CSV table of C-alpha atoms in Angstrom, one decimal:
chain,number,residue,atom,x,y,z
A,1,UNK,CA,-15.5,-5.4,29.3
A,2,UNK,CA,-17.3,-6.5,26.1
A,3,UNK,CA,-17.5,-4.6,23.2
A,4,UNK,CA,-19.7,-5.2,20.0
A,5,UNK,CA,-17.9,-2.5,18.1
A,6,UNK,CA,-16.0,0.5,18.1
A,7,UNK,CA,-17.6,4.8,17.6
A,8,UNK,CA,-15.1,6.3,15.1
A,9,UNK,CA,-15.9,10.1,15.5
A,10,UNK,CA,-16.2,12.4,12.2
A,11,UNK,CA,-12.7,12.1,10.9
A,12,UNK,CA,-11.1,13.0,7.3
A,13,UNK,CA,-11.1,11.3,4.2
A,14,UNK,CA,-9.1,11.4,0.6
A,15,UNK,CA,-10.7,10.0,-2.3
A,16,UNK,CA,-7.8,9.1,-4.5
A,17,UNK,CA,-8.6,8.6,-8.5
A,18,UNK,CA,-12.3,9.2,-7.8
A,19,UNK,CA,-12.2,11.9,-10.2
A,20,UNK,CA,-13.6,12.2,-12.7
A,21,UNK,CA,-16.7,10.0,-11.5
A,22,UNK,CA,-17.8,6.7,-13.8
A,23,UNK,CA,-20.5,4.2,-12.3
A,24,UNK,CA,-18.9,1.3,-11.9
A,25,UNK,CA,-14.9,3.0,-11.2
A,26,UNK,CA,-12.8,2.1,-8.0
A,27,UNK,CA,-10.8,4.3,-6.4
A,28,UNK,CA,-9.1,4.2,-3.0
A,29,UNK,CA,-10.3,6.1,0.0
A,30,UNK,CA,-7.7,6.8,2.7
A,31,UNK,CA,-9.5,7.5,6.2
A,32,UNK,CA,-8.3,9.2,9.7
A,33,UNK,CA,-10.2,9.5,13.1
A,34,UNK,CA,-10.6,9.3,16.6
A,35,UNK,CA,-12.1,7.0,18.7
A,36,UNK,CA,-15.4,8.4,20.1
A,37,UNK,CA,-16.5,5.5,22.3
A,38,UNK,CA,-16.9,1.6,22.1
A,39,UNK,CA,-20.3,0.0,21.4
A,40,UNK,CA,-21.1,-2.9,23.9
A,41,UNK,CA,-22.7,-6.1,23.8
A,42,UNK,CA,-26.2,-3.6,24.7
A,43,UNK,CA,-25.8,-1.7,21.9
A,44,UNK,CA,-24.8,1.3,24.1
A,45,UNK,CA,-21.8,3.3,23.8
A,46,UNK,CA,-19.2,2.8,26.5
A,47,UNK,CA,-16.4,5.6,27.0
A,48,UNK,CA,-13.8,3.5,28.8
A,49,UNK,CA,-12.2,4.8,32.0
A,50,UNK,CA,-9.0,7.1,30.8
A,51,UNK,CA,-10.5,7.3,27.1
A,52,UNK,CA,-9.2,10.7,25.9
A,53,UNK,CA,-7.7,12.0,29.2
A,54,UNK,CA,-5.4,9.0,29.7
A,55,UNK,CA,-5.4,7.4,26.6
A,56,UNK,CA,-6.7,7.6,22.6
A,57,UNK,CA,-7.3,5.3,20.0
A,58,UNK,CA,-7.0,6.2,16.4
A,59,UNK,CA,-8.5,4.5,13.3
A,60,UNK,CA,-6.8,4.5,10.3
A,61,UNK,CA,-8.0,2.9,7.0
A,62,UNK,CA,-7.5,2.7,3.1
A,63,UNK,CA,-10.5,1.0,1.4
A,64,UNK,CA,-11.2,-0.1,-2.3
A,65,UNK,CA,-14.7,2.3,-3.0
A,66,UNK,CA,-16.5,1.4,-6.0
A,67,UNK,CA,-19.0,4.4,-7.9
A,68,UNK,CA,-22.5,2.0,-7.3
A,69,UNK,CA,-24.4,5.2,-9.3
A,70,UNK,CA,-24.2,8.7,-10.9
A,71,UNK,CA,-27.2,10.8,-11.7
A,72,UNK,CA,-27.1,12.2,-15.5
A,73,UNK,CA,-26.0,15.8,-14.4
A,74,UNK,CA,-23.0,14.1,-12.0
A,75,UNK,CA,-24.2,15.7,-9.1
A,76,UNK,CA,-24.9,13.3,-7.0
A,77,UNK,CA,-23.5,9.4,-6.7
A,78,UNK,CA,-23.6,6.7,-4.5
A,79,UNK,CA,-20.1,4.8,-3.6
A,80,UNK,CA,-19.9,0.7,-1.8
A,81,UNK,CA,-17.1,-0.9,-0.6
A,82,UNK,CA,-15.9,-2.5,-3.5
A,83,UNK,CA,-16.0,-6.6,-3.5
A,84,UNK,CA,-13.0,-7.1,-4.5
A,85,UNK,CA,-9.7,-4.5,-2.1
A,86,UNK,CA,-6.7,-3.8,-3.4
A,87,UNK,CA,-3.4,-5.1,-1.8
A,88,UNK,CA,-2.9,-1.7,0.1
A,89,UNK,CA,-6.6,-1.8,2.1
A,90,UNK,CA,-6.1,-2.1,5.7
A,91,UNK,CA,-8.0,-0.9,9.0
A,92,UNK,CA,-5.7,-0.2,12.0
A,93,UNK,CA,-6.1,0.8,15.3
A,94,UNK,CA,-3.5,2.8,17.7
A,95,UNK,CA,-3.1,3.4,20.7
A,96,UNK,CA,-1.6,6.6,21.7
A,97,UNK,CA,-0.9,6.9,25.4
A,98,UNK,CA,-1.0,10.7,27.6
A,99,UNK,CA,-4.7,11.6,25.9
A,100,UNK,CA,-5.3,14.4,24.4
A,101,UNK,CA,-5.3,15.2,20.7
A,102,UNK,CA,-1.8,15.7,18.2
């Protein structure tokens, strides 16, 4: 099988030092979720056999955000990846075997 990329499904996310809000701060953003399905070479998801009755995968990530804008009233911003990630930014992927969710 060949995959393009991989689905994450709507997971959870902690903004750490985001607060209060500057254009131009980093912060770190920790992130949990599932796997939804894989994306193949088509562009199409693909929900391998087993995925979430035999097996799950699990992403897991910590990622240097950077504030890109802020409106005047501080109501609404727009975040990037920042260029430069801190030494503790990773993506992972497990593998948890049985299915199911924990």
């Amino acid at each position: 099988m060949t995959i393009a990329g991989i689905d994450p499904a709507p997971g959870s996310a902690l903004a750490v030092g985001a607060v209060p809000l500057t254009a131009g701060q980093t912060f770190q953003l920790y992130y949990q979720a599932t796997v939804a399905d894989l994306i193949g070479a088509n562009s199409l998801p693909i929900v391998p056999p087993g995925m979430t009755s035999s097996y799950q995968l699990t992403t897991v990530g910590s990622f240097t955000e950077v504030v890109t804008s802020l409106n005047a009233s501080g109501t609404v911003a727009t975040f990037a990846v920042a260029p430069t990630q801190s030494s503790n930014s990773f993506f992972e992927i497990y593998y948890k075997p049985g299915g199911g969710r924990q």
